[in-house]
PDB file of C-alpha atoms in Angstrom:
ATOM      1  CA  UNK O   1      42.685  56.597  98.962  1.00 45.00           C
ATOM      2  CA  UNK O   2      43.713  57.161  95.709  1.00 39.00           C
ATOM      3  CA  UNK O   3      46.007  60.290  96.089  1.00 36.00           C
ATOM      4  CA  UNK O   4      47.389  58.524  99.134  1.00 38.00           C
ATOM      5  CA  UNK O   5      48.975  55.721  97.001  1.00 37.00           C
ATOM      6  CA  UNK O   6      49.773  58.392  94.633  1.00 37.00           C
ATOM      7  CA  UNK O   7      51.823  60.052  96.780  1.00 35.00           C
ATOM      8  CA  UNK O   8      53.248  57.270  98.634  1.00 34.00           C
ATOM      9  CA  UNK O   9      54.403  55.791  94.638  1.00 37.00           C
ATOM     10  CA  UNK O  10      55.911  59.039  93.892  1.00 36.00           C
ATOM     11  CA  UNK O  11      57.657  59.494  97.360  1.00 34.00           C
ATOM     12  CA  UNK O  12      59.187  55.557  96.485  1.00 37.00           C
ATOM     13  CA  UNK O  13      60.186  56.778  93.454  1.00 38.00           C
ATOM     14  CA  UNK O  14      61.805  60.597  94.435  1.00 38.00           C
ATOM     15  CA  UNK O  15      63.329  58.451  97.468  1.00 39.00           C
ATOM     16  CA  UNK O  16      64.858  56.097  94.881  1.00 38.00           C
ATOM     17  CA  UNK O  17      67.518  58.589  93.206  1.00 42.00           C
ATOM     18  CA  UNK O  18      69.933  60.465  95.325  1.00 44.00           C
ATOM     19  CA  UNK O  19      73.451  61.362  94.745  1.00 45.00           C
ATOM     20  CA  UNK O  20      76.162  59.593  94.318  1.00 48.00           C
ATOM     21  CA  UNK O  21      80.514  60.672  94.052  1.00 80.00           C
ATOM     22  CA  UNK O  22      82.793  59.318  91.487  1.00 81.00           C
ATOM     23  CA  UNK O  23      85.229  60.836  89.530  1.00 83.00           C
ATOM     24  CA  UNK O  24      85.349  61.317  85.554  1.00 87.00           C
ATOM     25  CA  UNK O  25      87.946  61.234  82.966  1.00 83.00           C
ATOM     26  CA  UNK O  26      86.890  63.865  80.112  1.00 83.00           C
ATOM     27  CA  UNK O  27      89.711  65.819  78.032  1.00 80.00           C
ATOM     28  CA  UNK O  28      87.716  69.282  77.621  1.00 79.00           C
ATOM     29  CA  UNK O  29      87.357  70.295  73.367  1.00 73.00           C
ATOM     30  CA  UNK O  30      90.000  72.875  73.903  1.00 79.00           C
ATOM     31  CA  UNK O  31      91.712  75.863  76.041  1.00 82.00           C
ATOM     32  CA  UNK O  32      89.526  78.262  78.088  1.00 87.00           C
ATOM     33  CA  UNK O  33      86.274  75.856  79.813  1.00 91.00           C
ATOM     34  CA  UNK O  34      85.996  77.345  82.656  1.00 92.00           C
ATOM     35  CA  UNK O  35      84.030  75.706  85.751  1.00 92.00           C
ATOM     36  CA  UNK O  36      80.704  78.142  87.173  1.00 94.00           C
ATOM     37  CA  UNK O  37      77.989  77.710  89.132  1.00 93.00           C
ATOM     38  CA  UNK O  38      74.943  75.704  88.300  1.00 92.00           C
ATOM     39  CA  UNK O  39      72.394  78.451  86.624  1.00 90.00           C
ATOM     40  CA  UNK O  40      69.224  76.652  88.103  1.00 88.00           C
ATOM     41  CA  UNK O  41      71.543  76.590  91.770  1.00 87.00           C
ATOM     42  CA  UNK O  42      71.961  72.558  92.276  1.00 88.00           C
ATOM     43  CA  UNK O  43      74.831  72.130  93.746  1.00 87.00           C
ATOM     44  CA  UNK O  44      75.211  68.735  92.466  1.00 86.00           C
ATOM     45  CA  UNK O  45      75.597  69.926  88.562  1.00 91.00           C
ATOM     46  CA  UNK O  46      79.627  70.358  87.484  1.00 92.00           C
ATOM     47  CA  UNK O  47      79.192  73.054  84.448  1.00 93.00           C
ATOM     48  CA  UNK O  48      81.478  74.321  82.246  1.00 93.00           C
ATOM     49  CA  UNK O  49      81.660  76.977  79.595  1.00 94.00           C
ATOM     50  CA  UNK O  50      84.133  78.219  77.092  1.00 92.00           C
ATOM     51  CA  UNK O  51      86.027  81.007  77.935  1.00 92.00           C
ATOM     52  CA  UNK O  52      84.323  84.153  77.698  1.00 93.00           C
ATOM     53  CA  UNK O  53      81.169  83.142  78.627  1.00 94.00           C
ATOM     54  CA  UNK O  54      79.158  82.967  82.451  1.00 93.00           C
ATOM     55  CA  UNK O  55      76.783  80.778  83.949  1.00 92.00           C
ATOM     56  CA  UNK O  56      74.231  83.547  83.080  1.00 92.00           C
ATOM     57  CA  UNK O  57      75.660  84.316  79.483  1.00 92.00           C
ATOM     58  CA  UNK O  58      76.524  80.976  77.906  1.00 93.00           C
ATOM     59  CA  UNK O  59      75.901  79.870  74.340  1.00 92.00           C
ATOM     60  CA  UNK O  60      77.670  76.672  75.371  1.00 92.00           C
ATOM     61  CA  UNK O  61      77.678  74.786  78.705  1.00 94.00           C
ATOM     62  CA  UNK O  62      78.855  71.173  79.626  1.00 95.00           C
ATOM     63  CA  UNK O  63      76.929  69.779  82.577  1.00 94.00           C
ATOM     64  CA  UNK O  64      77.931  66.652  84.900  1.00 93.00           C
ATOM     65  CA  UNK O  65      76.313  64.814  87.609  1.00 91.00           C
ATOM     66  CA  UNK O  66      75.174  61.537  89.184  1.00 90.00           C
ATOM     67  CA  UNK O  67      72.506  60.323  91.030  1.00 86.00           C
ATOM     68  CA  UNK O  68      72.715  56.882  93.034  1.00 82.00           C
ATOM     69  CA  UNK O  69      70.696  54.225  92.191  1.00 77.00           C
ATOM     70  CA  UNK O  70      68.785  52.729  95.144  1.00 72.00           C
ATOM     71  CA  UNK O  71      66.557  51.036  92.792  1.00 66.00           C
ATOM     72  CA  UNK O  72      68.300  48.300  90.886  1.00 68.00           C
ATOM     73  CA  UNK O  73      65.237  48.824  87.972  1.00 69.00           C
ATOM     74  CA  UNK O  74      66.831  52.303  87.524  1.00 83.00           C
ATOM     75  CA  UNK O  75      69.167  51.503  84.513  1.00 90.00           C
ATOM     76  CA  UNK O  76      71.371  54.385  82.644  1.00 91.00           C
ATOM     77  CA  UNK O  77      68.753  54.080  80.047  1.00 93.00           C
ATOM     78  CA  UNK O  78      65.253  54.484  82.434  1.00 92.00           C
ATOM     79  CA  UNK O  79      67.316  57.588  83.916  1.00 92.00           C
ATOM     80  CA  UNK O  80      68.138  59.528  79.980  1.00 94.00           C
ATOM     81  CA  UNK O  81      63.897  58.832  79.368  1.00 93.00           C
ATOM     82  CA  UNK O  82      63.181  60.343  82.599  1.00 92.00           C
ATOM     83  CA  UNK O  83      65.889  63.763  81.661  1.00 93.00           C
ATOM     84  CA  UNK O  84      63.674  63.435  77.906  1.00 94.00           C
ATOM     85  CA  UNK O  85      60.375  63.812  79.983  1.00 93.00           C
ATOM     86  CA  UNK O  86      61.498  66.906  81.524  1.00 93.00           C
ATOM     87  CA  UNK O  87      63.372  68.151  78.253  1.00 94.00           C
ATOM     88  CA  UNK O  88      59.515  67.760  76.593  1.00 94.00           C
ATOM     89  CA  UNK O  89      58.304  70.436  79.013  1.00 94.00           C
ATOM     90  CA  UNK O  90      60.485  72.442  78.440  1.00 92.00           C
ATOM     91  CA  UNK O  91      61.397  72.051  74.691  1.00 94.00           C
ATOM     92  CA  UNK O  92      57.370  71.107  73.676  1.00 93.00           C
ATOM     93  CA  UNK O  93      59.023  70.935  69.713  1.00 94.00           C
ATOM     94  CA  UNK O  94      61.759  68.572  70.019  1.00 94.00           C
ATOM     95  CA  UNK O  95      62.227  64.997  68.707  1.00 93.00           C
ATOM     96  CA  UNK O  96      65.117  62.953  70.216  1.00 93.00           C
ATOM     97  CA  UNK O  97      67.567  60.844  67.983  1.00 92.00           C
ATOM     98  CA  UNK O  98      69.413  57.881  70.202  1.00 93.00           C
ATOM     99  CA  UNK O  99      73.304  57.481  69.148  1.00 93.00           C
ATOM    100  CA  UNK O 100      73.270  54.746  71.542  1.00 92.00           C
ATOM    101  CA  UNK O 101      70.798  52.353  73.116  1.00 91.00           C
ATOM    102  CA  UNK O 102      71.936  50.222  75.996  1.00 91.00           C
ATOM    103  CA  UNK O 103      70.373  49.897  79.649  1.00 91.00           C
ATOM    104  CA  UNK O 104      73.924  50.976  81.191  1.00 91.00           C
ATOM    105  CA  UNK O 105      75.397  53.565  78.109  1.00 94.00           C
ATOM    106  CA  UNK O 106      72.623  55.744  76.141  1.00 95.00           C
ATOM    107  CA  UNK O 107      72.992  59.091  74.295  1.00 95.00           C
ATOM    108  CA  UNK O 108      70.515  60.709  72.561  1.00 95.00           C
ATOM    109  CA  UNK O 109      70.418  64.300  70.937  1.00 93.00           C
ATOM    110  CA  UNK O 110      67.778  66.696  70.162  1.00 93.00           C
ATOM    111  CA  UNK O 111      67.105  70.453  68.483  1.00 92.00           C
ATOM    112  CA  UNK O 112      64.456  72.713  69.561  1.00 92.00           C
ATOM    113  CA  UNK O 113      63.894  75.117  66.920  1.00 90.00           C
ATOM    114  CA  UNK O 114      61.204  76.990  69.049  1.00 91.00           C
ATOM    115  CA  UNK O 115      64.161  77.610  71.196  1.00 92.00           C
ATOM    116  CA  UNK O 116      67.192  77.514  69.390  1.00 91.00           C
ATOM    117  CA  UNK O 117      69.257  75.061  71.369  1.00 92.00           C
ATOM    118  CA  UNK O 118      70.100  71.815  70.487  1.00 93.00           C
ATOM    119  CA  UNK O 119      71.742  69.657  73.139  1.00 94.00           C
ATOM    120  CA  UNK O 120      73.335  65.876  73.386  1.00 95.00           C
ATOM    121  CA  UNK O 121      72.812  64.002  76.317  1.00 96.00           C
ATOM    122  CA  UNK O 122      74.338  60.690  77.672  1.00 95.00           C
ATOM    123  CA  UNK O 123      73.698  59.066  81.123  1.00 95.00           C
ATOM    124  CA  UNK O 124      76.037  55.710  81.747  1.00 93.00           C
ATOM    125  CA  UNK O 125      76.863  53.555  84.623  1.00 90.00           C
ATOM    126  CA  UNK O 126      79.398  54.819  87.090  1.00 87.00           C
ATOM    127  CA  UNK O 127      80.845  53.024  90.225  1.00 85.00           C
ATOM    128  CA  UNK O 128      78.522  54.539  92.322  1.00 83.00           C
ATOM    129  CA  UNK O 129      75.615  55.761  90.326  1.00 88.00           C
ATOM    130  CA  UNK O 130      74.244  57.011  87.056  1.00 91.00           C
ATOM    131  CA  UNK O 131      76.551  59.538  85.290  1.00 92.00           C
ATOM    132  CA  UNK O 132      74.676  62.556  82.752  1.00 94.00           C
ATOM    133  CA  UNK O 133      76.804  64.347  81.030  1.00 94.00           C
ATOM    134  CA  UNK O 134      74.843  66.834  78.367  1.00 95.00           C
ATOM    135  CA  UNK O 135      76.192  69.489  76.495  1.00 94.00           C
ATOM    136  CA  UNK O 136      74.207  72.454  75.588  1.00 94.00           C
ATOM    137  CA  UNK O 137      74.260  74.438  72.287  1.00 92.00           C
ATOM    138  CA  UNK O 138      72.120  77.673  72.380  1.00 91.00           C
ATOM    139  CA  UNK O 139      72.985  78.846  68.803  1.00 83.00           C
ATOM    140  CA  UNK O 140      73.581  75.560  66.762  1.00 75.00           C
ATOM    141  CA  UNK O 141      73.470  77.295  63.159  1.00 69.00           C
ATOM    142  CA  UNK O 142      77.187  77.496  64.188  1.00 55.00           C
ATOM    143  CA  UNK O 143      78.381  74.326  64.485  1.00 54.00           C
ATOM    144  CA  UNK O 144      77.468  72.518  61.662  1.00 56.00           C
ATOM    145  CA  UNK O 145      79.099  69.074  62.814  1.00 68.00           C
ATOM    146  CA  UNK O 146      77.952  69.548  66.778  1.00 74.00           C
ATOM    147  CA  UNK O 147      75.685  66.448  66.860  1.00 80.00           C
ATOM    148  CA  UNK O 148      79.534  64.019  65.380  1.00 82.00           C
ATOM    149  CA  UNK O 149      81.668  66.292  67.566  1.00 84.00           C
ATOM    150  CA  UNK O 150      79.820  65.768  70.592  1.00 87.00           C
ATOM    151  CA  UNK O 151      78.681  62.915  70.887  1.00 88.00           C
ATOM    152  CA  UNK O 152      82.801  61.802  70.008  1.00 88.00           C
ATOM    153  CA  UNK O 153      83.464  63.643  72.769  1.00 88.00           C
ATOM    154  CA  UNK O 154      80.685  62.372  75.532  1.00 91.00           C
ATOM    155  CA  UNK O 155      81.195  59.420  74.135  1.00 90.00           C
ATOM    156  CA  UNK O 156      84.972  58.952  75.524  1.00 89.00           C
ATOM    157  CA  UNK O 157      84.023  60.260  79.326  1.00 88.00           C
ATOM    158  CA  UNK O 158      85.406  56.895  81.835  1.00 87.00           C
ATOM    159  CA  UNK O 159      84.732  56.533  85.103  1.00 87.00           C
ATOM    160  CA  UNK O 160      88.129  57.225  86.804  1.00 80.00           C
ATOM    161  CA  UNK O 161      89.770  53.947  88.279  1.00 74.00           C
ATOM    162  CA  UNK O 162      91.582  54.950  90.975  1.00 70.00           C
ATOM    163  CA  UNK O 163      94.486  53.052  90.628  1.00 63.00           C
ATOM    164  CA  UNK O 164      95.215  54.247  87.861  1.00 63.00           C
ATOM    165  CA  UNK O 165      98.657  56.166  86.839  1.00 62.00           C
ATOM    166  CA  UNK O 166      99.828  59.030  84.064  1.00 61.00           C
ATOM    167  CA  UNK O 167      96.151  60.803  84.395  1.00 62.00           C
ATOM    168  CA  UNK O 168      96.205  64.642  84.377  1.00 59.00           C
ATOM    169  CA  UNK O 169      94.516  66.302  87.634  1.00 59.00           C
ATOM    170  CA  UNK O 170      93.006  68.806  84.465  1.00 59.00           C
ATOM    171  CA  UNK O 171      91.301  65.553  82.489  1.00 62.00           C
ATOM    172  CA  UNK O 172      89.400  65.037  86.316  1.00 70.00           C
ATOM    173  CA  UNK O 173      85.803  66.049  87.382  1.00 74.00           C
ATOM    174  CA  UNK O 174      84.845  65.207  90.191  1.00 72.00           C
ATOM    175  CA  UNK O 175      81.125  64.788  90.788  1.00 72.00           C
ATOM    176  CA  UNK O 176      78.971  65.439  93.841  1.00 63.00           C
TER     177      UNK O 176
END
C-alpha cells in the first residue's frame, strides 16, 4: 500500500512540470556562441557555446529551458532547489551560494572542485512557465570574475513582450 501511494505522489508530482514556449531576451557575452545540440539529447534544452567549441567539447555552455507549471505551489524558487538536488548527485562536493532569493527570481552558484566546473544557475517566472538559464564553466581557474560576470549577465535575461519594437532577432531564444 505503501509503494502504491509512493508512486501515485511521484506520478502527481512528474505530471506537474511539463514544458512550456516563451521567448527570451539575452544579449550573448560576445561574437562566436554558437547554438548545438543538447549533450544529454533533450530536446527542450537551447545550448550555446563559444566559438570553437561542440556540444561534446565545451569548456563553456549556456543552457535555456522552461517547464510549465501545472502546480501553482511550483514557484521559480521550489524549481532552482529541485535543479540543486540533482546538481548534489552529481557534484557530491559542492555548496551553493544564492545571489538572489525570491519565489519567482532565484540564482544561485556553485564550484565543484572534485570536478572542476563551477556553474550559475537562475530559474524565474516566464509567461508561460519557469525559465532556467545556467551557465556552465568546466575550467573556472580562468575566469577569475565568472561568479560577477555571470550572474550580470543571467541576471538581465526578460521574458520577450511581444509587442514590443527595436529588438534584434539575434538578442531572441526561443524556448521549447
Amino acid at each position: 500500500m505503501k509503494k502504491t501511494a509512493f508512486l501515485l505522489f511521484c506520478l502527481i508530482i512528474f505530471q506537474s512540470v511539463g514544458f512550456a514556449k516563451d521567448i527570451l531576451i539575452f544579449q550573448f557575452s560576445n561574437e562566436g556562441w554558437h547554438k548545438v545540440e543538447s549533450p544529454d539529447g533533450v530536446k527542450s534544452k537551447k545550448c550555446y557555446v563559444p566559438a570553437g567549441q561542440t556540444a561534446q567539447n565545451f569548456n563553456e555552455m549556456l543552457i535555456f529551458m522552461e517547464k510549465k507549471v501545472k502546480n501553482e505551489g511550483l514557484s521559480a524558487m521550489v524549481l532552482l532547489h529541485r535543479q540543486l538536488g540533482k546538481d548534489r548527485n552529481n557534484y557530491r562536493d559542492i555548496i551553493p551560494q544564492y545571489i538572489v532569493q525570491s519565489e519567482n527570481n532565484a540564482m544561485v552558484a556553485w564550484c565543484s572542485k572534485l570536478r572542476n566546473t563551477c556553474t550559475v544557475e537562475r530559474t524565474f517566472k516566464g509567461n508561460e512557465g519557469v525559465v532556467f538559464a545556467i551557465y556552465v564553466n568546466k575550467m573556472p581557474h580562468y575566469s577569475n570574475n565568472m561568479f560577477g560576470q555571470w550572474s550580470n549577465i543571467l541576471g538581465r535575461i526578460e521574458v520577450f513582450d511581444k509587442n514590443s519594437t527595436g529588438i534584434n532577432s539575434k538578442s531572441l531564444v526561443e524556448l521549447d
